[in-house]
PDB file of C-alpha atoms in Angstrom:
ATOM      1  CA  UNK E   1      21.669 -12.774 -21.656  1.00 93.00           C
ATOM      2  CA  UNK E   2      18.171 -13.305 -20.026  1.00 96.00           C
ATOM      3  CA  UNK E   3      16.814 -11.347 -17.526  1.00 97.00           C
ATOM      4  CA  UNK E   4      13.619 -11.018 -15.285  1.00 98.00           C
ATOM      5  CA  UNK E   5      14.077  -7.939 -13.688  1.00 98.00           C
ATOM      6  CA  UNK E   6      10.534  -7.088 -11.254  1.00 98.00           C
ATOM      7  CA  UNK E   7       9.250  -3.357  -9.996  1.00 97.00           C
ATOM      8  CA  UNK E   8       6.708  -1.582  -8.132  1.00 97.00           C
ATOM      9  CA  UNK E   9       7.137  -3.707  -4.493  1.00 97.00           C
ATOM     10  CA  UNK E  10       7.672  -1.543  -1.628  1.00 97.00           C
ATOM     11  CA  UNK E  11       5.606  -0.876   1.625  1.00 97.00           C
ATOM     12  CA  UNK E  12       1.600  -0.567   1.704  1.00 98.00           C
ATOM     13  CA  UNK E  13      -0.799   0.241   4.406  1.00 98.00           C
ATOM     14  CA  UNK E  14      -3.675  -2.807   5.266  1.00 98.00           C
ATOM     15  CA  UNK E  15      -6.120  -2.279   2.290  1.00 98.00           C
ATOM     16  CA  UNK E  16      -3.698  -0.834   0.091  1.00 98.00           C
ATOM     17  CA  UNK E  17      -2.490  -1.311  -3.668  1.00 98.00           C
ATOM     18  CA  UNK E  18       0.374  -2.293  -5.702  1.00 98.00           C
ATOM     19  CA  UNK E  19       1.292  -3.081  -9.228  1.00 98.00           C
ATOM     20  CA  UNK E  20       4.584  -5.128  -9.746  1.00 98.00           C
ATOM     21  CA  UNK E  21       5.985  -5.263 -12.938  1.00 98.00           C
ATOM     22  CA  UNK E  22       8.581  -8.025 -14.242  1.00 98.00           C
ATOM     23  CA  UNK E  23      10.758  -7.050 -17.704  1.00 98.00           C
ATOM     24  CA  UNK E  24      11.781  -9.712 -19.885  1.00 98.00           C
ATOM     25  CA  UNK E  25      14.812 -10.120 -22.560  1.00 97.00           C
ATOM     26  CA  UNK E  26      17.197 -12.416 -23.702  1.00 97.00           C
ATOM     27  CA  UNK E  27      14.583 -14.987 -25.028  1.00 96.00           C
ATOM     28  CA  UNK E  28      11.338 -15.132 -26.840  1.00 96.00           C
ATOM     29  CA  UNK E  29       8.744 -13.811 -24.138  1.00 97.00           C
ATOM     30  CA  UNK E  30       5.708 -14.582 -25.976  1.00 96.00           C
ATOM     31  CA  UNK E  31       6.594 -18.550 -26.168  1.00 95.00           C
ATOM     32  CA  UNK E  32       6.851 -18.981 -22.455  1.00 97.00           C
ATOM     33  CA  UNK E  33       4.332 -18.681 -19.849  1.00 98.00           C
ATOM     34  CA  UNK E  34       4.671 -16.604 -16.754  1.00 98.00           C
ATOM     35  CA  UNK E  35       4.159 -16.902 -13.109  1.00 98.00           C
ATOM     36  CA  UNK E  36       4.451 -14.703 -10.164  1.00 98.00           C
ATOM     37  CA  UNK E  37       5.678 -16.842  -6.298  1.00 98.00           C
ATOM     38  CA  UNK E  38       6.388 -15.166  -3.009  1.00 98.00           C
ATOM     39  CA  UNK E  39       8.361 -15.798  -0.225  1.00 98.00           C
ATOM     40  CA  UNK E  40       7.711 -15.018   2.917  1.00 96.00           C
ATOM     41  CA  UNK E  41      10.059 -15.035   6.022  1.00 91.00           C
ATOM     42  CA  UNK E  42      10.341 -18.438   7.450  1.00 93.00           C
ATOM     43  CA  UNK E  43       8.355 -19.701   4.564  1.00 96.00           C
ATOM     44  CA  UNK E  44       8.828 -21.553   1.382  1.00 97.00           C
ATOM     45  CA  UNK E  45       7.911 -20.144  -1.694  1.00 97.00           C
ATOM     46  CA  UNK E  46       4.471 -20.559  -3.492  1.00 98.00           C
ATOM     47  CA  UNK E  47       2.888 -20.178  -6.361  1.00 98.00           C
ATOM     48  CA  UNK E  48       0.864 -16.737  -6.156  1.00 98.00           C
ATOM     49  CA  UNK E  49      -0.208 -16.744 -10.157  1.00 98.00           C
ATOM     50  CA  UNK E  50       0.346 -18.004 -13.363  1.00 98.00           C
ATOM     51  CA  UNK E  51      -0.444 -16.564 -16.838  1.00 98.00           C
ATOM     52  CA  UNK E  52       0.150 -18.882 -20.212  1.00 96.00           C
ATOM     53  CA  UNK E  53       1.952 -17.962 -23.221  1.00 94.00           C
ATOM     54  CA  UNK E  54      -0.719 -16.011 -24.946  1.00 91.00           C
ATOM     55  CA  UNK E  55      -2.614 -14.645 -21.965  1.00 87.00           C
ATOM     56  CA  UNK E  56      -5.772 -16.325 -22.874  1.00 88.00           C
ATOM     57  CA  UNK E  57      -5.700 -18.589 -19.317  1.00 96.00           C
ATOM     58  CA  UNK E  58      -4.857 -17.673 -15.314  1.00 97.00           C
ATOM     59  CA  UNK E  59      -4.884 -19.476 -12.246  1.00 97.00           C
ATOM     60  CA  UNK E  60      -4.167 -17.966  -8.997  1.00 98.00           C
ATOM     61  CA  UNK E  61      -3.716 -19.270  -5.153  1.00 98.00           C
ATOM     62  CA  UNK E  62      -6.620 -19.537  -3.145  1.00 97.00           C
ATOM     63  CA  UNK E  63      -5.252 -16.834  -0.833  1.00 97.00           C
ATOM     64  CA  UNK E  64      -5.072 -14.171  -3.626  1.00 98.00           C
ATOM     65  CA  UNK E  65      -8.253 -14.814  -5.526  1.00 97.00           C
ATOM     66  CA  UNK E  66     -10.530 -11.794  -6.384  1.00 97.00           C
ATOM     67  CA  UNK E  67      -7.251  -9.705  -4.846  1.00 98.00           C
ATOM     68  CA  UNK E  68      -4.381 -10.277  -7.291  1.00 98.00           C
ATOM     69  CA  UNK E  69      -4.967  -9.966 -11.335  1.00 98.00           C
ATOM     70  CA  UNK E  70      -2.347 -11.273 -13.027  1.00 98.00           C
ATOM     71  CA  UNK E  71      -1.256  -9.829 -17.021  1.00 98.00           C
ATOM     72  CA  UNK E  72       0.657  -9.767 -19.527  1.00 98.00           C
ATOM     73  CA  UNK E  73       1.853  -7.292 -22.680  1.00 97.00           C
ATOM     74  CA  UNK E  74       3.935  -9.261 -25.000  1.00 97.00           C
ATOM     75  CA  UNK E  75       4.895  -6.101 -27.066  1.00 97.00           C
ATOM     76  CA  UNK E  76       6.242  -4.839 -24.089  1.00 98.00           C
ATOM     77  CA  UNK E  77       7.957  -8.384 -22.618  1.00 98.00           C
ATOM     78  CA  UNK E  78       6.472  -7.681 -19.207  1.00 98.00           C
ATOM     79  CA  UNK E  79       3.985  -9.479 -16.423  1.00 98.00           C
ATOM     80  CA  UNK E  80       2.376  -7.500 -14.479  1.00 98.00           C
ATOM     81  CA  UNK E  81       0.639  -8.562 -11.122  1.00 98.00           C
ATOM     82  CA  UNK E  82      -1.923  -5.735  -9.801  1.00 98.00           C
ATOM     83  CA  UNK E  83      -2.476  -6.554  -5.572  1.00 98.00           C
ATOM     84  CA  UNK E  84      -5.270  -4.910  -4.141  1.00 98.00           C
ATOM     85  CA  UNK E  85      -6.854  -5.408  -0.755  1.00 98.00           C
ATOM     86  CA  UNK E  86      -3.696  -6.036   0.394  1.00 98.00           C
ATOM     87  CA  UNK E  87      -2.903  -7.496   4.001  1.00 97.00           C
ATOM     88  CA  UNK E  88       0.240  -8.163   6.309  1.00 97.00           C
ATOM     89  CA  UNK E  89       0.106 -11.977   5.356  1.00 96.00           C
ATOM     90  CA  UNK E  90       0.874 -10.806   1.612  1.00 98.00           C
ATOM     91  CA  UNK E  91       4.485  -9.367   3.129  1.00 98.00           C
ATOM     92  CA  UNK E  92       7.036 -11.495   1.417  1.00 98.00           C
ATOM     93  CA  UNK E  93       9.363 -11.172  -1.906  1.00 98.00           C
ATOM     94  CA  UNK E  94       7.633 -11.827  -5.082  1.00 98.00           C
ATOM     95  CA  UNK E  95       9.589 -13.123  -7.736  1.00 98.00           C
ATOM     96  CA  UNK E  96       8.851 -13.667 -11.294  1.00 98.00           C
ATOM     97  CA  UNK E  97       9.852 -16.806 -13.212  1.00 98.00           C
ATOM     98  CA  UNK E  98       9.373 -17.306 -17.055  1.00 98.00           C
ATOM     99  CA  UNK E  99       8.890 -21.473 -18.161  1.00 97.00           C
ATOM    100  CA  UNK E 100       8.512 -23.377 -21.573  1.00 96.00           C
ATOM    101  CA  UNK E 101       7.541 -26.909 -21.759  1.00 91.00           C
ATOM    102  CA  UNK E 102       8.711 -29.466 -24.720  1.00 87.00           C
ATOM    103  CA  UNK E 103      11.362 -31.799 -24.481  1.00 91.00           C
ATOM    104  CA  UNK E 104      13.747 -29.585 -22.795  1.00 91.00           C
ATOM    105  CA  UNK E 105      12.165 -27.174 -20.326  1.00 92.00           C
ATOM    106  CA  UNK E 106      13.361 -23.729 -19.200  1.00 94.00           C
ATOM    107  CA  UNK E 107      12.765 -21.868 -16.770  1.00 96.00           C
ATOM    108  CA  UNK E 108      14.040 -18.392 -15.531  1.00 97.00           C
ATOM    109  CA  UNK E 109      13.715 -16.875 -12.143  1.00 98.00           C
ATOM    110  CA  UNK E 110      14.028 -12.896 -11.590  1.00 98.00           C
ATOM    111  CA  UNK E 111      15.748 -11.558  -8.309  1.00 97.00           C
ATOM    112  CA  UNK E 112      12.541 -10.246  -6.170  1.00 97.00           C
ATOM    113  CA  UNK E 113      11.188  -7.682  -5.323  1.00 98.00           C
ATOM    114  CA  UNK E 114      10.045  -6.791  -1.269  1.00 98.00           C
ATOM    115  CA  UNK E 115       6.297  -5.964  -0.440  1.00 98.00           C
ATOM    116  CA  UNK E 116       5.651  -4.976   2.849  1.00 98.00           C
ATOM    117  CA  UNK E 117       2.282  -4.600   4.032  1.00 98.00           C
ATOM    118  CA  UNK E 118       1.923  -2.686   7.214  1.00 96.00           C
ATOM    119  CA  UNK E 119       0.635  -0.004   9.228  1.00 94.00           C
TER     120      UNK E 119
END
């Protein structure tokens, strides 16, 4: 059975840090890159960051850059996404989603997890 389950969201002052954390199983972690989206009230979801199969590549949004680091520990089947600097505009649910390429993609969402940032 697969499952993305993510960690660590929760409310933050202006300023403030989190680490969220998103545990894999039920398929072969290491073969499938890994992205973090958000959602924000109202809003559709975007892309936030992405991390490829081996960790050697990132990208991130242009409204997270030099904020957000985005990692992985294949050992450990996890993603992590470290937020500093946070502000209220980073408020949203941030959900993790596993994807593989090839002539049949998958893809695999987790359930969310709710960062708040305010004061």
């Amino acid at each position: 059975q697969v499952q993305l389950v993510e960690s660590g969201g929760g409310l933050v002052q202006p300023g403030g840090s989190l680490r969220l954390s998103c545990a894999a199983s039920g398929f072969t972690f290491s073969r499938y890159a890994m992205s973090w989206y958000r959602q924000a009230p109202g809003k559709e979801r975007e892309l936030v960051a992405a991390i490829t199969s081996a960790g050697g590549s990132t990208n991130y949004a242009d409204s997270v850059k030099g904020r957000f680091t985005i990692s992985r520990d294949n050992a450990k089947n996890t993603v992590y996404l470290q937020m500093n600097s946070l502000k209220p505009e980073d408020t949203a649910v941030y959900y993790c989603k596993a994807y593989r390429g090839g002539l049949i993609p998958m893809e695999y969402w987790g359930k969310g997890t709710l960062v708040t940032v305010s004061s």
